Amino acid sequence: MKAVRVLEYGGPLVLNDVPTPTIAHDEILVKIKSTAVNHLDLVKASGTARQILPIDLPWIPGHEFSGVVEQIGSDVTAWTSGDAVFGVTGMGAFAEYLAVKPATIARKPSNLSFEEAASVPVASQTAWQGIFTQGHLEKGQTILIHGGAGAVGAYAVQLASHAGATVIATASGDDEAYLDSLGASRVIDYRETQFEKVLREKVDVVFDLIGGDTQKRSFLVLKEGGHLVATTQPVSQEETAKHRVSGAMMRLAPSADALGGIARLLEEGTIRPDVATVYPLQDAAQAWKDIAGNLSPGGPGAARHRSHGKIVLRVA
Ligand SMILES: NC(=O)c1ccc[n+]([C@@H]2O[C@H](COP(=O)([O-])OP(=O)(O)OC[C@H]3O[C@@H](n4cnc5c(N)ncnc54)[C@H](OP(=O)(O)O)[C@@H]3O)[C@@H](O)[C@H]2O)c1
């Protein structure tokens, strides 16, 4: 099969022929239709975090996918060949085939294209886990979401709003209309305003998709007993104790049940996916350049083409 691989830490992405995976009794072989790009792919491939995020080289990136069940292990009962699925994997989705465990996939929402479906699993489950499992968000509460217009933030805004919470998001000012359309009650332009100076009432949950100074200042707006959930860096336990709140960095633990729930919300139109750009698999290097450009200081902002959602690679 064709696959895009990293041959050495920091090396280029290389498209070539590799053996198609063989499946164990409890696995499914998925013919990949689309995959999406995550910051985590770039971090792992660079080797800068190899102590905590090691990879075996050569390595096939790709943490999420949509596709069609091609072959089923003898112990697998829930799926049939030809089923359209989507899900999360630890690696390997920048390829034509992937072996997965049934516990990581769900049925693809019928109203989504394969490209849209590939953009959903990581961002939506991170949002779900962050605000409900770890943030314990409940109806009637208020949540502050930092980075609300990003891939994860957009799901967090939609899910929190659907759950009956009041949603305040920090984002660039020109993302206000987008965030309104997702269900945010209030948008604070992080480039112009310090959120802690304009929030009159404290919030129950902070979902921090940014880190750094944004995380530090978040303690000032969190109610006693509230929850700070971070995706980018650990939370200071000294600060949580001082402010009598709980706080932790989450690490996505994918679940077929959660993804199944998200699929239902997508199918009924309660939440929607956003795809920023679609590239063919052979242009994976360009997709990585786009992601790196969004992350570099001065990269995003006024000069950036303002599209929302994930960068997707079309495989087949
Ligand atoms: N721990 C985990 O399990 C896990 C899972 C998934 C993702 N993550 C991490 O979570 C982070 C967010 O992911 P993502 O995919 O949503 O990123 P993304 O799509 O790049 O979105 C980032 C958003 O944050 C905005 N932003 C930048 N600086 C900001 C600030 N100071 N205040 C408010 N908003 C700001 C950006 O807006 P502008 O471009 O307009 O500045 C952009 O809309 C990433 O670091 C990712 O690696 C962690």
Coordinates of C-alpha atoms and ligand atoms in Angstrom, one line a residue:
M1 CA 0.0 0.0 0.0
K2 CA 1.0 3.6 -0.3
A3 CA 1.8 5.4 2.9
V4 CA 3.5 8.7 4.0
R5 CA 6.3 8.1 6.4
V6 CA 8.8 9.9 8.6
L7 CA 12.1 8.0 8.2
E8 CA 14.1 10.0 10.7
Y9 CA 13.4 12.6 13.5
G10 CA 13.0 16.0 11.8
G11 CA 13.2 14.4 8.3
P12 CA 10.8 15.1 5.4
L13 CA 7.6 13.2 4.8
V14 CA 8.1 10.5 2.2
L15 CA 5.4 8.8 0.2
N16 CA 6.3 5.2 -0.8
D17 CA 5.1 1.6 -0.9
V18 CA 5.0 -0.3 2.4
P19 CA 3.5 -3.7 3.4
T20 CA -0.3 -3.6 4.0
P21 CA -0.9 -4.3 7.8
T22 CA -2.1 -7.8 8.7
I23 CA -4.8 -7.9 11.4
A24 CA -5.0 -9.9 14.6
H25 CA -8.1 -11.9 15.6
D26 CA -9.5 -8.9 17.5
E27 CA -8.8 -6.3 14.9
I28 CA -10.3 -4.7 11.8
L29 CA -8.6 -3.7 8.6
V30 CA -9.9 -0.3 7.5
K31 CA -9.4 1.0 3.9
I32 CA -8.7 4.7 4.7
K33 CA -10.7 7.3 2.7
S34 CA -9.5 10.4 4.6
T35 CA -7.3 11.4 7.5
A36 CA -6.7 14.7 9.3
V37 CA -3.6 16.5 10.5
N38 CA -2.9 17.2 14.2
H39 CA -0.2 19.3 15.9
L40 CA 0.7 16.1 17.7
D41 CA 1.9 14.5 14.4
L42 CA 4.4 17.3 13.9
V43 CA 5.6 17.2 17.5
K44 CA 6.2 13.5 17.5
A45 CA 7.9 13.6 14.1
S46 CA 10.2 16.4 15.1
G47 CA 11.7 14.4 18.0
T48 CA 11.6 17.4 20.3
A49 CA 9.5 15.5 22.8
R50 CA 10.9 12.0 22.2
Q51 CA 11.3 11.4 25.9
I52 CA 7.6 11.5 26.5
L53 CA 6.2 10.9 23.0
P54 CA 8.6 8.4 21.4
I55 CA 7.9 6.9 18.0
D56 CA 9.3 3.8 16.2
L57 CA 11.0 4.9 13.0
P58 CA 10.1 4.7 10.2
W59 CA 6.8 6.1 11.4
I60 CA 3.5 6.6 9.7
P61 CA 1.7 9.7 11.1
G62 CA -2.0 10.2 11.4
H63 CA -4.2 10.0 14.5
E64 CA -7.7 10.0 13.0
F65 CA -9.4 8.7 9.9
S66 CA -12.6 7.8 8.1
G67 CA -12.9 4.8 5.8
V68 CA -14.6 1.5 5.0
V69 CA -14.2 -1.8 6.8
E70 CA -12.2 -4.1 4.5
Q71 CA -11.5 -7.2 6.6
I72 CA -12.5 -8.4 10.0
G73 CA -10.6 -10.5 12.6
S74 CA -12.3 -13.8 13.6
D75 CA -13.1 -12.5 17.2
V76 CA -14.8 -9.3 15.9
T77 CA -18.6 -9.5 15.7
A78 CA -19.8 -5.9 15.7
W79 CA -18.7 -4.9 12.2
T80 CA -19.2 -6.1 8.6
S81 CA -17.1 -5.6 5.5
G82 CA -18.2 -2.4 3.7
D83 CA -19.3 -0.5 6.9
A84 CA -18.3 3.1 6.8
V85 CA -16.5 4.1 10.0
F86 CA -14.4 6.8 11.6
G87 CA -12.1 6.8 14.6
V88 CA -8.9 7.6 16.4
T89 CA -5.6 5.7 16.2
G90 CA -2.2 6.1 17.9
M91 CA -0.5 6.4 14.5
G92 CA -0.7 5.1 10.9
A93 CA -3.6 6.9 9.2
F94 CA -1.5 8.6 6.5
A95 CA -1.8 5.3 4.6
E96 CA -4.2 3.3 2.4
Y97 CA -5.0 0.7 5.1
L98 CA -4.9 0.7 8.9
A99 CA -5.5 -2.1 11.5
V100 CA -7.6 -0.9 14.4
K101 CA -9.4 -2.3 17.5
P102 CA -13.2 -2.1 17.4
A103 CA -13.1 0.0 20.6
T104 CA -11.7 3.0 18.8
I105 CA -14.2 3.3 15.9
A106 CA -17.8 4.3 15.4
R107 CA -20.2 4.3 12.5
K108 CA -19.6 7.3 10.2
P109 CA -22.5 9.8 10.4
S110 CA -24.4 9.2 7.1
N111 CA -24.8 13.0 6.5
L112 CA -21.0 13.6 6.5
S113 CA -18.6 13.1 3.6
F114 CA -15.5 11.0 4.4
E115 CA -13.5 14.2 4.4
E116 CA -15.7 15.8 7.0
A117 CA -15.8 12.6 9.1
A118 CA -12.0 12.3 9.2
S119 CA -11.9 15.8 10.8
V120 CA -14.1 14.9 13.7
P121 CA -12.7 12.2 16.0
V122 CA -9.7 13.9 17.8
A123 CA -11.1 17.4 18.2
S124 CA -14.6 16.4 19.1
Q125 CA -13.6 13.8 21.7
T126 CA -11.0 16.1 23.2
A127 CA -13.8 18.7 23.6
W128 CA -16.2 16.1 25.0
Q129 CA -13.7 14.7 27.5
G130 CA -12.4 18.1 28.5
I131 CA -15.7 19.8 29.3
F132 CA -17.8 16.9 30.5
T133 CA -15.5 14.1 31.8
Q134 CA -12.9 16.3 33.4
G135 CA -14.6 19.7 33.6
H136 CA -17.9 18.2 35.0
L137 CA -19.8 20.9 33.1
E138 CA -23.5 20.9 33.9
K139 CA -26.6 22.6 32.6
G140 CA -26.9 26.2 33.9
Q141 CA -23.2 26.6 34.6
T142 CA -20.8 29.0 32.8
I143 CA -17.8 27.8 30.9
L144 CA -14.9 30.0 29.6
I145 CA -13.2 28.4 26.6
H146 CA -9.8 29.7 25.5
G147 CA -9.2 29.3 21.8
G148 CA -12.9 28.8 21.1
A149 CA -12.5 29.3 17.3
G150 CA -9.9 26.5 16.9
A151 CA -10.7 22.9 16.0
V152 CA -11.2 21.7 19.5
G153 CA -12.7 24.9 20.7
A154 CA -15.4 24.9 18.1
Y155 CA -16.7 21.5 19.3
A156 CA -16.4 22.6 22.9
V157 CA -18.5 25.7 22.2
Q158 CA -21.2 23.6 20.4
L159 CA -21.3 20.8 23.0
A160 CA -21.3 23.1 26.0
S161 CA -24.0 25.3 24.5
H162 CA -26.1 22.2 23.6
A163 CA -25.7 21.0 27.2
G164 CA -27.4 24.2 28.4
A165 CA -24.3 26.0 29.7
T166 CA -23.5 29.7 29.1
V167 CA -20.5 29.8 26.9
I168 CA -17.9 32.5 26.9
A169 CA -15.0 32.1 24.4
T170 CA -11.7 33.9 23.9
A171 CA -10.7 34.2 20.2
S172 CA -9.5 36.7 17.6
G173 CA -12.1 39.5 17.2
D174 CA -12.9 38.5 13.6
D175 CA -14.0 35.1 14.8
E176 CA -17.0 36.6 16.7
A177 CA -19.6 35.8 14.1
Y178 CA -18.3 32.3 13.7
L179 CA -18.5 31.7 17.4
D180 CA -22.0 33.2 17.7
S181 CA -23.1 30.7 15.0
L182 CA -21.8 27.9 17.2
G183 CA -23.7 29.0 20.3
A184 CA -21.2 31.2 22.2
S185 CA -23.0 33.8 24.4
R186 CA -20.0 36.1 24.5
V187 CA -16.7 36.4 22.7
I188 CA -13.7 38.2 24.2
D189 CA -11.1 39.3 21.6
Y190 CA -7.8 38.0 23.2
R191 CA -5.8 40.4 21.0
E192 CA -7.5 43.5 22.4
T193 CA -8.8 42.6 25.9
Q194 CA -7.6 40.8 29.0
F195 CA -10.5 38.4 29.8
E196 CA -10.0 38.7 33.6
K197 CA -10.5 42.5 33.4
V198 CA -13.9 42.3 31.7
L199 CA -15.5 39.2 33.2
R200 CA -17.8 40.5 35.9
E201 CA -18.8 37.0 37.3
K202 CA -16.6 34.0 37.9
V203 CA -17.1 30.9 35.8
D204 CA -17.6 27.2 36.8
V205 CA -15.2 25.7 34.2
V206 CA -12.3 26.9 32.2
F207 CA -11.3 24.9 29.2
D208 CA -7.8 26.1 28.3
L209 CA -6.6 25.3 24.8
I210 CA -3.9 27.9 24.9
G211 CA -1.7 27.6 28.1
G212 CA 1.0 30.0 29.3
D213 CA -0.1 33.3 30.6
T214 CA -3.7 32.6 29.5
Q215 CA -3.8 29.6 31.9
K216 CA -2.2 31.6 34.8
R217 CA -4.8 34.4 34.5
S218 CA -7.6 31.8 34.4
F219 CA -7.3 31.2 38.1
L220 CA -8.6 34.7 38.7
V221 CA -11.9 34.0 37.0
L222 CA -12.7 30.5 38.3
K223 CA -15.2 30.0 41.1
E224 CA -14.1 28.2 44.2
G225 CA -14.7 24.5 43.6
G226 CA -14.5 25.1 39.8
H227 CA -12.5 23.1 37.3
L228 CA -9.6 24.1 35.0
V229 CA -9.0 21.6 32.2
A230 CA -5.9 22.2 30.0
T231 CA -4.9 20.6 26.8
T232 CA -1.4 22.1 26.2
Q233 CA 0.5 22.0 29.5
P234 CA 0.2 20.8 33.1
V235 CA -1.7 22.9 35.6
S236 CA 0.1 24.2 38.7
Q237 CA -1.1 22.3 41.7
E238 CA 0.2 25.2 43.9
E239 CA -2.2 27.5 42.1
T240 CA -5.2 25.1 42.3
A241 CA -4.7 24.7 46.0
K242 CA -4.3 28.5 46.5
H243 CA -7.6 29.2 44.6
R244 CA -9.4 26.2 45.9
V245 CA -10.2 24.8 42.5
S246 CA -9.3 21.6 40.7
G247 CA -7.1 21.6 37.6
A248 CA -5.4 19.1 35.4
M249 CA -4.0 18.6 31.9
M250 CA -6.0 16.1 30.0
R251 CA -4.8 13.5 27.6
L252 CA -7.3 12.2 25.1
A253 CA -8.5 8.7 25.9
P254 CA -10.6 7.8 22.8
S255 CA -13.8 5.9 23.3
A256 CA -16.1 4.3 20.8
D257 CA -19.1 5.2 23.0
A258 CA -18.2 8.9 23.2
L259 CA -17.6 8.9 19.4
G260 CA -20.9 7.2 18.8
G261 CA -22.6 9.9 20.9
I262 CA -20.9 12.6 18.9
A263 CA -21.9 10.8 15.6
R264 CA -25.6 11.0 16.7
L265 CA -25.3 14.7 17.4
L266 CA -23.7 15.3 14.0
E267 CA -26.4 13.2 12.3
E268 CA -29.2 15.1 13.9
G269 CA -27.5 18.4 13.0
T270 CA -27.0 19.5 16.6
I271 CA -23.3 20.0 16.0
R272 CA -21.4 20.4 12.8
P273 CA -17.8 19.7 11.6
D274 CA -15.5 22.2 9.9
V275 CA -12.9 21.4 7.3
A276 CA -10.4 24.2 6.6
T277 CA -8.6 22.6 3.6
V278 CA -8.4 19.2 1.8
Y279 CA -5.1 18.0 0.3
P280 CA -4.4 14.8 -1.5
L281 CA -2.3 12.4 0.7
Q282 CA 0.8 13.1 -1.5
D283 CA 0.7 16.8 -0.4
A284 CA 0.9 15.9 3.3
A285 CA 4.1 18.0 3.6
Q286 CA 2.2 21.1 2.5
A287 CA -0.5 20.3 5.1
W288 CA 2.2 20.2 7.8
K289 CA 3.6 23.5 6.6
D290 CA 0.1 25.1 7.0
I291 CA -0.2 23.7 10.5
A292 CA 3.3 24.9 11.5
G293 CA 2.5 28.3 10.0
N294 CA -0.6 28.6 12.2
L295 CA 1.4 27.8 15.2
S296 CA 4.4 30.1 14.7
P297 CA 4.3 33.6 16.3
G298 CA 2.9 36.1 13.8
G299 CA 1.8 33.3 11.6
P300 CA -1.9 33.5 12.3
G301 CA -4.0 36.7 12.4
A302 CA -4.8 39.4 10.0
A303 CA -2.7 38.1 7.1
R304 CA -4.0 34.5 7.5
H305 CA -6.7 33.1 5.3
R306 CA -9.5 32.8 7.8
S307 CA -10.8 29.3 7.5
H308 CA -11.9 27.2 10.4
G309 CA -11.6 23.6 11.3
K310 CA -9.1 20.9 10.4
I311 CA -6.8 20.2 7.5
V312 CA -7.8 16.9 5.9
L313 CA -5.8 14.6 3.6
R314 CA -7.8 12.7 1.0
V315 CA -6.3 9.2 0.7
A316 CA -8.7 7.4 -1.6
Ligands
LIG1 N1 -4.1 17.1 25.5 C1 -4.8 16.5 24.4 O1 -5.3 15.4 24.5 C2 -5.0 17.3 23.2 C3 -5.9 16.9 22.2 C4 -6.1 17.7 21.1 C5 -5.5 18.9 21.0 N2 -4.6 19.3 21.9 C6 -3.9 20.6 21.9 O2 -4.9 21.6 22.1 C7 -4.6 22.8 21.4 C8 -5.7 23.4 20.6 O3 -5.9 22.5 19.5 P1 -6.7 23.0 18.2 O4 -6.7 21.8 17.3 O5 -8.1 23.5 18.7 O6 -5.9 24.2 17.7 P2 -6.2 25.2 16.6 O7 -7.2 24.7 15.6 O8 -4.8 25.6 16.0 O9 -6.8 26.5 17.3 C9 -6.1 27.4 18.1 C10 -7.1 28.6 18.2 O10 -6.6 29.4 19.3 C11 -6.7 30.7 19.0 N3 -5.7 31.5 19.8 C12 -4.4 31.6 19.7 N4 -3.9 32.3 20.8 C13 -5.0 32.6 21.6 C14 -5.1 33.2 22.8 N5 -4.1 33.7 23.5 N6 -6.4 33.3 23.4 C15 -7.4 32.8 22.7 N7 -7.4 32.1 21.5 C16 -6.1 32.0 21.0 C17 -6.3 30.7 17.5 O11 -6.8 31.9 16.9 P3 -5.9 32.8 15.9 O12 -5.3 31.9 14.9 O13 -6.9 33.8 15.4 O14 -4.9 33.5 16.8 C18 -7.1 29.5 17.0 O15 -8.4 29.8 16.7 C19 -3.3 22.5 20.6 O16 -2.2 22.9 21.3 C20 -3.4 21.0 20.5 O17 -2.1 20.4 20.3 C21 -4.4 18.5 23.0

